[in-house]
Amino acid sequence: MRKHFTFTPIVLLSTACAIRPYTPSLHAGSFAAEDVPAAVQTTLPAYSQVVSAWQLPPNNPWTPYCKLTLFTALEDTPQSALLPDVRELASVKAAGSAAAQLATIGIPDDAMWVVDLRGAASVAFGVYLSGLSQKPVSLVPTFNNWPAQNELIPAEETLSALVTMRPKTPDILQTSTRPVFLLDAWRLAFREEEPEDTVVDNRYALTVADLPAPEVLISQGVRRVIYVVEDRESTTHEEDDLNAVFLSYQQAGVTIDLVDLSSLFGISDAADLPVSLAQWIYLVSYRTTLIEDPAFYRRARGGFGGIYARPFRFGTNYSGGNHGGFHLGHGGG
């Protein structure tokens, strides 16, 4: 049984008597012990092979935002290891179906997508969209952690998706592409709980520098940001580390739309998409977030990962019974 925490009372961050807004990481954390994929023996390609499959051309305007941190868990040569079989996860299947439907009807020319799902589901969404869309798509991974022994969040799920699903990358001559940023909704999960001493806290937060500034979006013809979550009904706000950057987009005149997988899957005609987007407009407001909460960093025991924040060499001891159990490292310190 998964036991990684000492439970602490809910922290209220505002003067009002209300719990923290419901963001994608809270949704992800609530399913922590319920939907754990089984392990399968997997042949892992070499680091260079996977990176070349995912890396955008150097002249692509979205290349500076690609994070290849998680790829460093791979070796210089192909290896065999046990990895979670993420293809059977319900969220992965739903993400693939929604993206396939979206590719069929066509994606807007003026939109940037920010996909904030369970990591493997975000990868699946991007891979299906890039492979089936008639318009060129630039996938931008933002995964900024490693798997580790006795880890807090399942980075190996996202890694498994990255090595088993291959995107269609734009040609070097295609500089006008639709950006799709892939996020892991686990990155700030379990925020009200205190990890046990033996747990490697491999969570992380994105910063305003990890996404394009408003002027970059406008220069590339982006007039709306479509924020994709698993379930719109149970997601009241954008993730805490996105509040500042989304607010800057809105202030610059960029529209934010909050959508979920079932809504996207339900669109059957290209003419319906603008109508649906108009119904999904989301107004961002400044709020006190987890990023400004000193108690969160105290519960995280000095920050994400602390002295253990380094990759380990890959092993074959994933059991599927919890989210720990990997030794990783390509060029890790």
mmCIF file of C-alpha atoms in Angstrom:
data_model
loop_
_atom_site.group_PDB
_atom_site.id
_atom_site.type_symbol
_atom_site.label_atom_id
_atom_site.label_comp_id
_atom_site.label_asym_id
_atom_site.label_seq_id
_atom_site.Cartn_x
_atom_site.Cartn_y
_atom_site.Cartn_z
ATOM 1 C CA MET A 1 0.000 0.000 0.000
ATOM 2 C CA ARG A 2 1.235 3.461 -0.845
ATOM 3 C CA LYS A 3 2.185 5.391 2.264
ATOM 4 C CA HIS A 4 4.267 8.457 1.659
ATOM 5 C CA PHE A 5 2.768 11.126 3.889
ATOM 6 C CA THR A 6 2.138 12.540 7.291
ATOM 7 C CA PHE A 7 -1.199 14.262 7.020
ATOM 8 C CA THR A 8 -1.573 17.886 8.084
ATOM 9 C CA PRO A 9 -4.627 20.162 8.263
ATOM 10 C CA ILE A 10 -5.819 21.982 5.154
ATOM 11 C CA VAL A 11 -4.052 25.330 4.825
ATOM 12 C CA LEU A 12 -6.182 28.356 4.005
ATOM 13 C CA LEU A 13 -4.360 30.886 1.882
ATOM 14 C CA SER A 14 -6.932 33.631 1.743
ATOM 15 C CA THR A 15 -8.699 35.619 4.412
ATOM 16 C CA ALA A 16 -11.969 34.068 3.342
ATOM 17 C CA CYS A 17 -13.057 30.823 4.948
ATOM 18 C CA ALA A 18 -12.666 28.670 1.872
ATOM 19 C CA ILE A 19 -10.463 25.815 0.814
ATOM 20 C CA ARG A 20 -7.864 26.218 -1.897
ATOM 21 C CA PRO A 21 -9.236 26.461 -5.453
ATOM 22 C CA TYR A 22 -9.503 23.107 -7.176
ATOM 23 C CA THR A 23 -6.664 22.841 -9.698
ATOM 24 C CA PRO A 24 -5.471 19.936 -11.912
ATOM 25 C CA SER A 25 -2.877 18.767 -9.365
ATOM 26 C CA LEU A 26 -5.560 18.252 -6.738
ATOM 27 C CA HIS A 27 -7.523 16.149 -9.200
ATOM 28 C CA ALA A 28 -4.430 14.093 -10.039
ATOM 29 C CA GLY A 29 -3.517 13.525 -6.415
ATOM 30 C CA SER A 30 -6.993 12.300 -5.528
ATOM 31 C CA PHE A 31 -6.483 9.283 -7.790
ATOM 32 C CA ALA A 32 -2.976 8.492 -6.540
ATOM 33 C CA ALA A 33 -3.693 5.017 -5.189
ATOM 34 C CA GLU A 34 -6.504 4.016 -7.524
ATOM 35 C CA ASP A 35 -5.155 3.947 -11.054
ATOM 36 C CA VAL A 36 -1.630 2.522 -10.980
ATOM 37 C CA PRO A 37 -0.582 0.894 -14.274
ATOM 38 C CA ALA A 38 0.966 -2.560 -14.358
ATOM 39 C CA ALA A 39 4.640 -3.003 -15.185
ATOM 40 C CA VAL A 40 5.768 -4.351 -18.549
ATOM 41 C CA GLN A 41 9.225 -5.165 -19.865
ATOM 42 C CA THR A 42 10.140 -2.319 -22.201
ATOM 43 C CA THR A 43 13.036 -1.768 -24.564
ATOM 44 C CA LEU A 44 14.197 1.765 -23.970
ATOM 45 C CA PRO A 45 15.772 3.567 -26.920
ATOM 46 C CA ALA A 46 19.019 5.437 -26.400
ATOM 47 C CA TYR A 47 18.847 8.975 -25.068
ATOM 48 C CA SER A 48 19.861 10.477 -28.422
ATOM 49 C CA GLN A 49 17.128 8.567 -30.282
ATOM 50 C CA VAL A 50 14.331 9.782 -28.044
ATOM 51 C CA VAL A 51 15.586 13.348 -27.934
ATOM 52 C CA SER A 52 15.873 13.490 -31.735
ATOM 53 C CA ALA A 53 12.283 12.256 -32.015
ATOM 54 C CA TRP A 54 10.965 14.993 -29.709
ATOM 55 C CA GLN A 55 13.293 17.926 -30.307
ATOM 56 C CA LEU A 56 11.935 20.777 -32.404
ATOM 57 C CA PRO A 57 14.042 22.318 -35.193
ATOM 58 C CA PRO A 58 16.406 25.055 -33.958
ATOM 59 C CA ASN A 59 14.611 27.757 -35.939
ATOM 60 C CA ASN A 60 11.209 26.847 -34.511
ATOM 61 C CA PRO A 61 9.913 29.717 -32.315
ATOM 62 C CA TRP A 62 8.793 27.274 -29.618
ATOM 63 C CA THR A 63 12.107 25.413 -29.305
ATOM 64 C CA PRO A 64 13.456 27.590 -26.431
ATOM 65 C CA TYR A 65 10.638 26.383 -24.179
ATOM 66 C CA CYS A 66 11.239 22.636 -24.608
ATOM 67 C CA LYS A 67 12.494 20.952 -21.431
ATOM 68 C CA LEU A 68 14.455 17.747 -21.958
ATOM 69 C CA THR A 69 15.139 17.092 -18.267
ATOM 70 C CA LEU A 70 13.144 13.875 -18.037
ATOM 71 C CA PHE A 71 14.901 12.438 -21.088
ATOM 72 C CA THR A 72 18.179 12.439 -19.141
ATOM 73 C CA ALA A 73 16.881 9.377 -17.307
ATOM 74 C CA LEU A 74 17.793 7.340 -20.391
ATOM 75 C CA GLU A 75 21.170 5.782 -21.173
ATOM 76 C CA ASP A 76 23.477 6.313 -24.152
ATOM 77 C CA THR A 77 22.584 2.844 -25.461
ATOM 78 C CA PRO A 78 19.252 0.976 -25.602
ATOM 79 C CA GLN A 79 18.287 -0.752 -22.358
ATOM 80 C CA SER A 80 15.601 -3.148 -21.167
ATOM 81 C CA ALA A 81 13.593 -2.157 -18.096
ATOM 82 C CA LEU A 82 10.242 -2.523 -16.414
ATOM 83 C CA LEU A 83 8.048 0.485 -17.046
ATOM 84 C CA PRO A 84 4.386 1.207 -16.295
ATOM 85 C CA ASP A 85 2.087 0.322 -19.184
ATOM 86 C CA VAL A 86 0.446 3.722 -19.479
ATOM 87 C CA ARG A 87 -1.426 2.800 -22.662
ATOM 88 C CA GLU A 88 -4.132 1.162 -20.541
ATOM 89 C CA LEU A 89 -4.760 4.181 -18.321
ATOM 90 C CA ALA A 90 -8.262 5.589 -18.787
ATOM 91 C CA SER A 91 -6.940 9.153 -18.887
ATOM 92 C CA VAL A 92 -4.436 8.256 -21.630
ATOM 93 C CA LYS A 93 -7.146 6.660 -23.769
ATOM 94 C CA ALA A 94 -9.453 9.641 -23.231
ATOM 95 C CA ALA A 95 -6.699 12.103 -24.143
ATOM 96 C CA GLY A 96 -5.869 10.234 -27.332
ATOM 97 C CA SER A 97 -9.520 10.060 -28.387
ATOM 98 C CA ALA A 98 -10.109 13.763 -27.727
ATOM 99 C CA ALA A 99 -6.992 14.771 -29.656
ATOM 100 C CA ALA A 100 -7.907 12.509 -32.583
ATOM 101 C CA GLN A 101 -11.366 14.063 -32.749
ATOM 102 C CA LEU A 102 -9.881 17.535 -32.580
ATOM 103 C CA ALA A 103 -7.417 16.769 -35.377
ATOM 104 C CA THR A 104 -10.302 15.563 -37.537
ATOM 105 C CA ILE A 105 -12.275 18.807 -37.282
ATOM 106 C CA GLY A 106 -9.186 21.020 -37.423
ATOM 107 C CA ILE A 107 -7.405 23.170 -34.838
ATOM 108 C CA PRO A 108 -7.553 26.989 -34.708
ATOM 109 C CA ASP A 109 -4.746 28.955 -36.334
ATOM 110 C CA ASP A 110 -4.602 31.542 -33.548
ATOM 111 C CA ALA A 111 -4.373 29.259 -30.491
ATOM 112 C CA MET A 112 -1.683 27.938 -28.169
ATOM 113 C CA TRP A 113 -2.637 24.786 -26.289
ATOM 114 C CA VAL A 114 -1.601 24.207 -22.669
ATOM 115 C CA VAL A 115 -2.410 20.589 -21.808
ATOM 116 C CA ASP A 116 -2.426 20.053 -18.032
ATOM 117 C CA LEU A 117 -3.264 16.356 -17.603
ATOM 118 C CA ARG A 118 -1.607 13.407 -15.921
ATOM 119 C CA GLY A 119 1.806 13.392 -17.606
ATOM 120 C CA ALA A 120 1.280 10.309 -19.776
ATOM 121 C CA ALA A 121 -2.129 11.617 -20.863
ATOM 122 C CA SER A 122 -0.638 14.967 -21.887
ATOM 123 C CA VAL A 123 1.925 13.097 -23.987
ATOM 124 C CA ALA A 124 -0.814 11.007 -25.614
ATOM 125 C CA PHE A 125 -2.859 14.112 -26.399
ATOM 126 C CA GLY A 126 0.107 15.754 -28.068
ATOM 127 C CA VAL A 127 1.213 12.681 -30.001
ATOM 128 C CA TYR A 128 -2.245 12.002 -31.443
ATOM 129 C CA LEU A 129 -2.789 15.655 -32.307
ATOM 130 C CA SER A 130 0.584 16.047 -34.017
ATOM 131 C CA GLY A 131 0.210 12.793 -35.920
ATOM 132 C CA LEU A 132 -3.320 13.353 -37.213
ATOM 133 C CA SER A 133 -3.605 17.112 -37.628
ATOM 134 C CA GLN A 134 -3.500 18.522 -41.141
ATOM 135 C CA LYS A 135 -1.823 21.621 -39.728
ATOM 136 C CA PRO A 136 1.742 21.367 -38.377
ATOM 137 C CA VAL A 137 1.965 21.107 -34.592
ATOM 138 C CA SER A 138 4.903 21.889 -32.311
ATOM 139 C CA LEU A 139 4.863 19.816 -29.124
ATOM 140 C CA VAL A 140 6.638 21.444 -26.183
ATOM 141 C CA PRO A 141 7.365 19.102 -23.236
ATOM 142 C CA THR A 142 7.740 20.914 -19.903
ATOM 143 C CA PHE A 143 8.565 17.903 -17.692
ATOM 144 C CA ASN A 144 11.239 19.080 -15.285
ATOM 145 C CA ASN A 145 11.928 16.176 -12.922
ATOM 146 C CA TRP A 146 13.281 12.617 -12.783
ATOM 147 C CA PRO A 147 11.987 9.293 -11.565
ATOM 148 C CA ALA A 148 13.712 8.130 -8.392
ATOM 149 C CA GLN A 149 13.565 5.402 -5.802
ATOM 150 C CA ASN A 150 10.584 5.928 -3.497
ATOM 151 C CA GLU A 151 9.518 8.984 -5.452
ATOM 152 C CA LEU A 152 6.572 11.167 -4.557
ATOM 153 C CA ILE A 153 5.017 11.560 -8.012
ATOM 154 C CA PRO A 154 5.178 9.026 -10.856
ATOM 155 C CA ALA A 155 7.644 10.578 -13.286
ATOM 156 C CA GLU A 156 8.226 7.136 -14.829
ATOM 157 C CA GLU A 157 4.661 7.189 -16.208
ATOM 158 C CA THR A 158 5.474 10.264 -18.265
ATOM 159 C CA LEU A 159 8.828 8.804 -19.282
ATOM 160 C CA SER A 160 7.120 5.605 -20.405
ATOM 161 C CA ALA A 161 4.789 7.622 -22.639
ATOM 162 C CA LEU A 162 7.668 9.638 -24.086
ATOM 163 C CA VAL A 163 9.649 6.547 -25.096
ATOM 164 C CA THR A 164 6.711 4.487 -26.405
ATOM 165 C CA MET A 165 4.773 7.235 -28.232
ATOM 166 C CA ARG A 166 6.442 9.183 -31.013
ATOM 167 C CA PRO A 167 5.227 12.595 -32.174
ATOM 168 C CA LYS A 168 5.228 14.025 -35.642
ATOM 169 C CA THR A 169 7.600 16.977 -35.490
ATOM 170 C CA PRO A 170 7.341 19.891 -37.923
ATOM 171 C CA ASP A 171 9.769 20.188 -40.789
ATOM 172 C CA ILE A 172 12.633 22.643 -40.415
ATOM 173 C CA LEU A 173 10.966 24.847 -43.038
ATOM 174 C CA GLN A 174 7.679 24.961 -41.093
ATOM 175 C CA THR A 175 8.141 27.883 -38.725
ATOM 176 C CA SER A 176 4.438 28.733 -38.523
ATOM 177 C CA THR A 177 3.120 25.911 -36.360
ATOM 178 C CA ARG A 178 0.511 25.479 -33.631
ATOM 179 C CA PRO A 179 2.217 25.249 -30.209
ATOM 180 C CA VAL A 180 1.007 22.569 -27.789
ATOM 181 C CA PHE A 181 2.622 22.740 -24.339
ATOM 182 C CA LEU A 182 2.559 19.417 -22.470
ATOM 183 C CA LEU A 183 2.337 19.648 -18.665
ATOM 184 C CA ASP A 184 2.187 17.058 -15.907
ATOM 185 C CA ALA A 185 -0.740 17.710 -13.550
ATOM 186 C CA TRP A 186 1.099 15.730 -10.849
ATOM 187 C CA ARG A 187 3.835 18.352 -10.537
ATOM 188 C CA LEU A 188 2.283 20.087 -7.526
ATOM 189 C CA ALA A 189 0.188 17.224 -6.155
ATOM 190 C CA PHE A 190 -0.258 16.312 -2.486
ATOM 191 C CA ARG A 191 0.182 19.932 -1.480
ATOM 192 C CA GLU A 192 -1.449 19.626 1.931
ATOM 193 C CA GLU A 193 0.500 16.535 2.967
ATOM 194 C CA GLU A 194 3.969 16.124 4.424
ATOM 195 C CA PRO A 195 6.150 13.493 2.712
ATOM 196 C CA GLU A 196 7.819 10.921 4.904
ATOM 197 C CA ASP A 197 11.552 11.234 5.497
ATOM 198 C CA THR A 198 12.464 8.462 3.048
ATOM 199 C CA VAL A 199 10.491 9.902 0.140
ATOM 200 C CA VAL A 200 12.195 11.751 -2.724
ATOM 201 C CA ASP A 201 10.095 14.827 -3.391
ATOM 202 C CA ASN A 202 10.363 15.052 -7.172
ATOM 203 C CA ARG A 203 7.682 17.691 -7.607
ATOM 204 C CA TYR A 204 8.428 20.938 -9.392
ATOM 205 C CA ALA A 205 6.803 24.210 -10.379
ATOM 206 C CA LEU A 206 6.864 26.013 -13.694
ATOM 207 C CA THR A 207 7.873 29.680 -13.770
ATOM 208 C CA VAL A 208 6.842 32.551 -16.007
ATOM 209 C CA ALA A 209 10.038 31.931 -18.001
ATOM 210 C CA ASP A 210 8.900 28.397 -18.871
ATOM 211 C CA LEU A 211 6.082 29.671 -21.057
ATOM 212 C CA PRO A 212 6.200 32.371 -23.720
ATOM 213 C CA ALA A 213 5.737 35.993 -22.720
ATOM 214 C CA PRO A 214 2.589 37.720 -24.033
ATOM 215 C CA GLU A 215 4.547 39.634 -26.654
ATOM 216 C CA VAL A 216 5.922 36.350 -28.022
ATOM 217 C CA LEU A 217 2.418 34.961 -28.418
ATOM 218 C CA ILE A 218 1.188 38.068 -30.158
ATOM 219 C CA SER A 219 4.188 38.131 -32.495
ATOM 220 C CA GLN A 220 3.356 34.548 -33.517
ATOM 221 C CA GLY A 221 -0.306 35.302 -34.158
ATOM 222 C CA VAL A 222 -1.570 33.637 -30.976
ATOM 223 C CA ARG A 223 -4.719 35.332 -29.730
ATOM 224 C CA ARG A 224 -6.076 32.621 -27.421
ATOM 225 C CA VAL A 225 -4.699 30.035 -25.023
ATOM 226 C CA ILE A 226 -6.721 26.833 -24.747
ATOM 227 C CA TYR A 227 -6.127 25.268 -21.329
ATOM 228 C CA VAL A 228 -6.967 21.544 -21.364
ATOM 229 C CA VAL A 229 -7.797 19.735 -18.117
ATOM 230 C CA GLU A 230 -9.214 16.289 -17.473
ATOM 231 C CA ASP A 231 -12.528 17.388 -15.988
ATOM 232 C CA ARG A 232 -13.807 20.941 -16.224
ATOM 233 C CA GLU A 233 -16.515 20.314 -13.645
ATOM 234 C CA SER A 234 -13.938 19.529 -10.939
ATOM 235 C CA THR A 235 -11.366 22.143 -11.977
ATOM 236 C CA THR A 236 -12.216 25.629 -10.809
ATOM 237 C CA HIS A 237 -8.880 27.346 -11.516
ATOM 238 C CA GLU A 238 -5.665 27.058 -13.473
ATOM 239 C CA GLU A 239 -2.755 25.423 -11.650
ATOM 240 C CA ASP A 240 -1.069 27.692 -9.116
ATOM 241 C CA ASP A 241 2.185 28.043 -11.049
ATOM 242 C CA LEU A 242 0.268 29.263 -14.111
ATOM 243 C CA ASN A 243 -1.681 32.055 -12.439
ATOM 244 C CA ALA A 244 0.882 34.809 -13.049
ATOM 245 C CA VAL A 245 1.573 33.946 -16.680
ATOM 246 C CA PHE A 246 -2.107 33.422 -17.547
ATOM 247 C CA LEU A 247 -2.917 36.753 -15.923
ATOM 248 C CA SER A 248 -0.252 38.426 -18.080
ATOM 249 C CA TYR A 249 -1.784 36.850 -21.191
ATOM 250 C CA GLN A 250 -5.224 38.108 -20.284
ATOM 251 C CA GLN A 251 -3.933 41.612 -19.591
ATOM 252 C CA ALA A 252 -2.329 41.613 -23.057
ATOM 253 C CA GLY A 253 -5.661 40.785 -24.696
ATOM 254 C CA VAL A 254 -5.112 37.037 -25.144
ATOM 255 C CA THR A 255 -8.246 34.996 -24.421
ATOM 256 C CA ILE A 256 -8.021 32.008 -22.048
ATOM 257 C CA ASP A 257 -10.353 29.034 -22.607
ATOM 258 C CA LEU A 258 -10.771 26.304 -19.994
ATOM 259 C CA VAL A 259 -11.765 23.026 -21.679
ATOM 260 C CA ASP A 260 -11.764 19.346 -20.828
ATOM 261 C CA LEU A 261 -11.373 16.105 -22.738
ATOM 262 C CA SER A 262 -15.035 15.150 -22.920
ATOM 263 C CA SER A 263 -15.992 18.580 -24.253
ATOM 264 C CA LEU A 264 -13.362 18.393 -26.987
ATOM 265 C CA PHE A 265 -14.400 14.866 -27.897
ATOM 266 C CA GLY A 266 -18.005 16.004 -28.179
ATOM 267 C CA ILE A 267 -17.292 18.498 -30.979
ATOM 268 C CA SER A 268 -18.176 16.885 -34.302
ATOM 269 C CA ASP A 269 -17.950 19.793 -36.730
ATOM 270 C CA ALA A 270 -15.349 22.502 -37.337
ATOM 271 C CA ALA A 271 -18.058 25.164 -37.203
ATOM 272 C CA ASP A 272 -18.938 24.117 -33.657
ATOM 273 C CA LEU A 273 -15.452 24.779 -32.262
ATOM 274 C CA PRO A 274 -15.611 28.615 -32.218
ATOM 275 C CA VAL A 275 -19.046 28.430 -30.607
ATOM 276 C CA SER A 276 -17.764 26.067 -27.935
ATOM 277 C CA LEU A 277 -14.656 28.161 -27.285
ATOM 278 C CA ALA A 278 -16.870 31.200 -26.693
ATOM 279 C CA GLN A 279 -18.680 29.219 -23.992
ATOM 280 C CA TRP A 280 -15.436 28.105 -22.370
ATOM 281 C CA ILE A 281 -13.813 31.527 -21.895
ATOM 282 C CA TYR A 282 -12.141 31.661 -18.507
ATOM 283 C CA LEU A 283 -11.425 34.899 -16.644
ATOM 284 C CA VAL A 284 -8.178 34.763 -14.696
ATOM 285 C CA SER A 285 -7.909 36.711 -11.462
ATOM 286 C CA TYR A 286 -4.967 37.302 -9.188
ATOM 287 C CA ARG A 287 -4.972 34.971 -6.194
ATOM 288 C CA THR A 288 -2.570 33.913 -3.479
ATOM 289 C CA THR A 289 -1.150 30.606 -4.672
ATOM 290 C CA LEU A 290 0.869 27.712 -3.415
ATOM 291 C CA ILE A 291 3.978 29.333 -4.897
ATOM 292 C CA GLU A 292 3.796 32.063 -2.216
ATOM 293 C CA ASP A 293 2.958 29.687 0.635
ATOM 294 C CA PRO A 294 5.950 29.216 3.004
ATOM 295 C CA ALA A 295 4.163 26.325 4.730
ATOM 296 C CA PHE A 296 4.224 24.329 1.497
ATOM 297 C CA TYR A 297 8.010 24.536 1.268
ATOM 298 C CA ARG A 298 8.336 23.551 4.912
ATOM 299 C CA ARG A 299 6.173 20.498 4.276
ATOM 300 C CA ALA A 300 8.340 19.717 1.243
ATOM 301 C CA ARG A 301 11.351 19.537 3.617
ATOM 302 C CA GLY A 302 13.476 22.239 2.084
ATOM 303 C CA GLY A 303 12.176 22.188 -1.462
ATOM 304 C CA PHE A 304 11.518 19.771 -4.277
ATOM 305 C CA GLY A 305 13.948 16.891 -4.070
ATOM 306 C CA GLY A 306 16.326 18.514 -1.616
ATOM 307 C CA ILE A 307 19.676 16.775 -1.453
ATOM 308 C CA TYR A 308 18.195 13.835 -3.370
ATOM 309 C CA ALA A 309 17.288 15.868 -6.452
ATOM 310 C CA ARG A 310 19.389 13.977 -8.947
ATOM 311 C CA PRO A 311 18.787 11.175 -11.451
ATOM 312 C CA PHE A 312 19.749 7.584 -10.681
ATOM 313 C CA ARG A 313 20.754 4.774 -12.997
ATOM 314 C CA PHE A 314 17.910 2.828 -14.532
ATOM 315 C CA GLY A 315 16.941 -0.394 -12.825
ATOM 316 C CA THR A 316 14.239 -2.982 -13.399
ATOM 317 C CA ASN A 317 12.468 -2.884 -10.077
ATOM 318 C CA TYR A 318 9.184 -1.181 -10.978
ATOM 319 C CA SER A 319 6.458 -3.276 -9.373
ATOM 320 C CA GLY A 320 3.371 -1.276 -10.245
ATOM 321 C CA GLY A 321 2.364 -1.316 -6.588
ATOM 322 C CA ASN A 322 3.402 2.263 -5.885
ATOM 323 C CA HIS A 323 5.069 5.177 -7.580
ATOM 324 C CA GLY A 324 8.616 4.490 -6.490
ATOM 325 C CA GLY A 325 11.289 2.109 -7.624
ATOM 326 C CA PHE A 326 13.489 3.538 -10.346
ATOM 327 C CA HIS A 327 17.208 4.114 -10.608
ATOM 328 C CA LEU A 328 17.900 6.565 -13.396
ATOM 329 C CA GLY A 329 20.485 8.684 -14.991
ATOM 330 C CA HIS A 330 21.928 9.997 -18.198
ATOM 331 C CA GLY A 331 24.581 12.526 -17.298
ATOM 332 C CA GLY A 332 23.071 12.908 -13.855
ATOM 333 C CA GLY A 333 25.011 14.430 -10.981
#
